[in-house]
PDB file of C-alpha atoms in Angstrom:
ATOM      1  CA  MET I   1      64.222 114.680 152.347  1.00 42.00           C
ATOM      2  CA  VAL I   2      65.444 113.219 155.474  1.00 48.00           C
ATOM      3  CA  GLY I   3      68.847 114.255 154.502  1.00 56.00           C
ATOM      4  CA  GLY I   4      67.582 117.845 153.716  1.00 60.00           C
ATOM      5  CA  TYR I   5      68.716 119.276 157.085  1.00 59.00           C
ATOM      6  CA  ASP I   6      72.355 118.502 156.262  1.00 62.00           C
ATOM      7  CA  ARG I   7      72.364 119.988 152.894  1.00 65.00           C
ATOM      8  CA  MET I   8      70.340 123.136 153.854  1.00 62.00           C
ATOM      9  CA  PHE I   9      71.945 123.976 157.190  1.00 64.00           C
ATOM     10  CA  SER I  10      75.477 122.566 156.670  1.00 66.00           C
ATOM     11  CA  LYS I  11      77.118 126.131 157.384  1.00 69.00           C
ATOM     12  CA  ILE I  12      75.406 126.362 160.785  1.00 69.00           C
ATOM     13  CA  GLN I  13      77.784 125.236 163.527  1.00 70.00           C
ATOM     14  CA  LYS I  14      74.972 124.660 166.127  1.00 70.00           C
ATOM     15  CA  MET I  15      71.446 123.874 165.629  1.00 68.00           C
ATOM     16  CA  ASP I  16      68.987 123.246 168.502  1.00 70.00           C
ATOM     17  CA  VAL I  17      65.943 120.982 167.797  1.00 66.00           C
ATOM     18  CA  VAL I  18      62.675 122.086 169.635  1.00 71.00           C
ATOM     19  CA  ASN I  19      60.179 119.351 170.174  1.00 72.00           C
ATOM     20  CA  ASN I  20      57.152 121.675 170.246  1.00 78.00           C
ATOM     21  CA  TYR I  21      54.756 123.426 167.848  1.00 82.00           C
ATOM     22  CA  LEU I  22      55.609 126.882 169.316  1.00 90.00           C
ATOM     23  CA  VAL I  23      58.689 128.464 170.696  1.00 91.00           C
ATOM     24  CA  GLN I  24      59.494 132.231 171.328  1.00 94.00           C
ATOM     25  CA  ILE I  25      62.934 133.667 170.966  1.00 93.00           C
ATOM     26  CA  GLY I  26      63.040 137.285 171.940  1.00 95.00           C
ATOM     27  CA  ASN I  27      60.143 139.111 169.961  1.00 96.00           C
ATOM     28  CA  ILE I  28      59.857 136.162 167.505  1.00 96.00           C
ATOM     29  CA  LEU I  29      57.398 133.188 167.544  1.00 95.00           C
ATOM     30  CA  VAL I  30      58.265 130.193 165.558  1.00 93.00           C
ATOM     31  CA  THR I  31      55.180 127.973 165.031  1.00 91.00           C
ATOM     32  CA  HIS I  32      53.914 124.925 163.336  1.00 88.00           C
ATOM     33  CA  LEU I  33      50.209 125.289 163.943  1.00 84.00           C
ATOM     34  CA  GLU I  34      47.876 123.347 161.847  1.00 78.00           C
ATOM     35  CA  ASN I  35      46.434 125.945 159.548  1.00 72.00           C
ATOM     36  CA  ASN I  36      46.036 126.033 155.784  1.00 69.00           C
ATOM     37  CA  SER I  37      44.132 128.036 153.250  1.00 68.00           C
ATOM     38  CA  VAL I  38      44.339 128.587 149.411  1.00 64.00           C
ATOM     39  CA  VAL I  39      43.459 132.401 150.169  1.00 68.00           C
ATOM     40  CA  ALA I  40      46.586 134.420 150.146  1.00 70.00           C
ATOM     41  CA  GLY I  41      47.104 136.065 153.586  1.00 77.00           C
ATOM     42  CA  LYS I  42      44.391 134.056 155.314  1.00 85.00           C
ATOM     43  CA  VAL I  43      46.794 131.977 157.404  1.00 86.00           C
ATOM     44  CA  ASP I  44      48.697 134.985 158.429  1.00 90.00           C
ATOM     45  CA  ARG I  45      45.589 136.806 159.663  1.00 92.00           C
ATOM     46  CA  ASP I  46      44.212 133.699 161.455  1.00 91.00           C
ATOM     47  CA  LEU I  47      47.711 133.353 163.152  1.00 91.00           C
ATOM     48  CA  VAL I  48      47.554 136.963 164.449  1.00 93.00           C
ATOM     49  CA  GLN I  49      43.965 136.601 165.717  1.00 94.00           C
ATOM     50  CA  TYR I  50      44.728 133.351 167.290  1.00 93.00           C
ATOM     51  CA  LEU I  51      48.203 134.099 168.875  1.00 94.00           C
ATOM     52  CA  THR I  52      47.499 137.802 170.135  1.00 95.00           C
ATOM     53  CA  PRO I  53      45.351 136.944 173.114  1.00 95.00           C
ATOM     54  CA  ARG I  54      47.281 133.707 174.028  1.00 94.00           C
ATOM     55  CA  ILE I  55      50.899 134.912 174.126  1.00 94.00           C
ATOM     56  CA  SER I  56      51.585 137.051 177.095  1.00 94.00           C
ATOM     57  CA  LYS I  57      55.196 137.993 176.309  1.00 95.00           C
ATOM     58  CA  PRO I  58      55.483 140.831 173.711  1.00 95.00           C
ATOM     59  CA  TRP I  59      56.147 139.433 170.092  1.00 96.00           C
ATOM     60  CA  GLU I  60      56.315 141.140 166.620  1.00 97.00           C
ATOM     61  CA  VAL I  61      57.184 138.416 164.233  1.00 97.00           C
ATOM     62  CA  VAL I  62      55.807 134.943 163.625  1.00 96.00           C
ATOM     63  CA  PHE I  63      57.604 132.280 161.415  1.00 94.00           C
ATOM     64  CA  GLN I  64      54.779 129.778 160.522  1.00 91.00           C
ATOM     65  CA  ALA I  65      55.639 126.367 159.019  1.00 86.00           C
ATOM     66  CA  HIS I  66      53.077 123.703 158.198  1.00 79.00           C
ATOM     67  CA  THR I  67      51.376 125.430 155.157  1.00 79.00           C
ATOM     68  CA  HIS I  68      54.227 124.398 152.672  1.00 79.00           C
ATOM     69  CA  SER I  69      53.798 127.954 151.296  1.00 84.00           C
ATOM     70  CA  GLN I  70      55.915 130.952 151.543  1.00 88.00           C
ATOM     71  CA  SER I  71      54.581 134.716 152.239  1.00 90.00           C
ATOM     72  CA  ARG I  72      55.701 137.782 153.979  1.00 95.00           C
ATOM     73  CA  ILE I  73      52.845 140.046 155.092  1.00 95.00           C
ATOM     74  CA  PRO I  74      52.357 142.585 157.900  1.00 95.00           C
ATOM     75  CA  ILE I  75      48.940 142.014 159.743  1.00 94.00           C
ATOM     76  CA  ASP I  76      47.905 144.274 162.587  1.00 94.00           C
ATOM     77  CA  ARG I  77      51.431 145.339 163.683  1.00 94.00           C
ATOM     78  CA  LYS I  78      52.884 141.903 163.376  1.00 96.00           C
ATOM     79  CA  LEU I  79      55.100 140.530 160.535  1.00 97.00           C
ATOM     80  CA  CYS I  80      53.901 137.075 159.489  1.00 95.00           C
ATOM     81  CA  ILE I  81      56.288 134.829 157.501  1.00 95.00           C
ATOM     82  CA  GLU I  82      55.159 131.523 156.127  1.00 92.00           C
ATOM     83  CA  THR I  83      58.505 129.670 155.820  1.00 90.00           C
ATOM     84  CA  GLY I  84      57.826 126.938 153.182  1.00 84.00           C
ATOM     85  CA  THR I  85      58.851 123.353 153.916  1.00 82.00           C
ATOM     86  CA  LEU I  86      61.905 121.057 153.877  1.00 77.00           C
ATOM     87  CA  CYS I  87      59.925 118.102 152.433  1.00 74.00           C
ATOM     88  CA  ASP I  88      57.773 117.191 149.347  1.00 69.00           C
ATOM     89  CA  SER I  89      54.045 117.406 149.840  1.00 65.00           C
ATOM     90  CA  LEU I  90      52.496 114.033 150.840  1.00 65.00           C
ATOM     91  CA  ASP I  91      50.506 112.334 147.978  1.00 64.00           C
ATOM     92  CA  TYR I  92      47.280 112.699 149.803  1.00 61.00           C
ATOM     93  CA  TRP I  93      47.637 116.572 149.673  1.00 60.00           C
ATOM     94  CA  VAL I  94      48.561 116.576 145.931  1.00 60.00           C
ATOM     95  CA  LYS I  95      46.639 113.639 144.509  1.00 59.00           C
ATOM     96  CA  GLY I  96      43.258 111.996 145.030  1.00 57.00           C
ATOM     97  CA  LYS I  97      41.387 115.373 145.513  1.00 55.00           C
ATOM     98  CA  MET I  98      37.659 114.959 144.222  1.00 52.00           C
ATOM     99  CA  PHE I  99      37.770 118.447 143.030  1.00 51.00           C
ATOM    100  CA  GLY I 100      40.729 117.903 140.797  1.00 48.00           C
ATOM    101  CA  LYS I 101      43.318 120.288 142.259  1.00 55.00           C
ATOM    102  CA  GLY I 102      46.238 119.784 144.343  1.00 55.00           C
ATOM    103  CA  LYS I 103      48.855 122.013 145.654  1.00 63.00           C
ATOM    104  CA  HIS I 104      52.717 122.013 145.200  1.00 69.00           C
ATOM    105  CA  SER I 105      55.057 123.022 148.034  1.00 76.00           C
ATOM    106  CA  THR I 106      57.562 125.816 148.020  1.00 85.00           C
ATOM    107  CA  MET I 107      60.843 124.372 149.423  1.00 85.00           C
ATOM    108  CA  GLY I 108      62.690 126.910 151.900  1.00 90.00           C
ATOM    109  CA  TYR I 109      63.008 128.149 155.267  1.00 91.00           C
ATOM    110  CA  GLY I 110      62.748 131.529 157.231  1.00 94.00           C
ATOM    111  CA  VAL I 111      65.658 133.895 158.167  1.00 95.00           C
ATOM    112  CA  CYS I 112      66.014 136.948 160.440  1.00 96.00           C
ATOM    113  CA  ASP I 113      68.871 138.843 161.964  1.00 97.00           C
ATOM    114  CA  MET I 114      68.503 139.671 165.629  1.00 95.00           C
ATOM    115  CA  VAL I 115      69.885 142.834 167.508  1.00 95.00           C
ATOM    116  CA  LYS I 116      70.198 142.566 171.260  1.00 93.00           C
ATOM    117  CA  GLY I 117      67.325 139.882 171.232  1.00 89.00           C
ATOM    118  CA  LYS I 118      64.917 141.827 168.830  1.00 95.00           C
ATOM    119  CA  ALA I 119      64.187 141.028 165.185  1.00 96.00           C
ATOM    120  CA  ASP I 120      65.474 143.465 162.556  1.00 96.00           C
ATOM    121  CA  MET I 121      62.190 143.499 160.658  1.00 94.00           C
ATOM    122  CA  ASN I 122      64.005 144.449 157.348  1.00 95.00           C
ATOM    123  CA  THR I 123      65.903 141.108 157.420  1.00 97.00           C
ATOM    124  CA  CYS I 124      62.977 138.780 158.354  1.00 97.00           C
ATOM    125  CA  ASN I 125      62.094 136.941 155.240  1.00 97.00           C
ATOM    126  CA  PHE I 126      61.869 133.501 153.717  1.00 95.00           C
ATOM    127  CA  ILE I 127      64.420 131.743 151.477  1.00 94.00           C
ATOM    128  CA  ILE I 128      63.307 129.730 148.397  1.00 93.00           C
ATOM    129  CA  THR I 129      65.699 126.737 147.813  1.00 89.00           C
ATOM    130  CA  GLU I 130      63.581 125.011 145.148  1.00 85.00           C
ATOM    131  CA  TRP I 131      60.137 124.299 143.800  1.00 81.00           C
ATOM    132  CA  GLN I 132      58.497 120.982 144.657  1.00 75.00           C
ATOM    133  CA  GLY I 133      58.749 118.496 141.711  1.00 61.00           C
ATOM    134  CA  TYR I 134      55.760 116.439 140.395  1.00 56.00           C
ATOM    135  CA  ILE I 135      54.909 113.283 142.231  1.00 47.00           C
TER     136      ILE I 135
END
């Protein structure tokens, strides 16, 4: 889905590309940390436990990519949102598993309104654009 950015973000006048796995904007962290789990909420809990002692500036929301899943869950006074993905799952993730189960991605992204540099918690969420097809 190399052309996916154009389709999904065509209405945005300006888009900044950050070449890092973690960026902070106000009280929001945007991360692409390598962490996956089939247990609902586990990645979110792991994120909070990992990031809290390591991030010195105050933060309240984390948008996590990498999992290809979507969720929105509060953990220990932090709002964790798994954003989904902008690409299909790679075949090594879906096929070739010895235990016979793969995982399908949820296509989408995260959104949030900010007021004076702080996240409006009630608008922080994920958008589903489509379900991953079979490969």
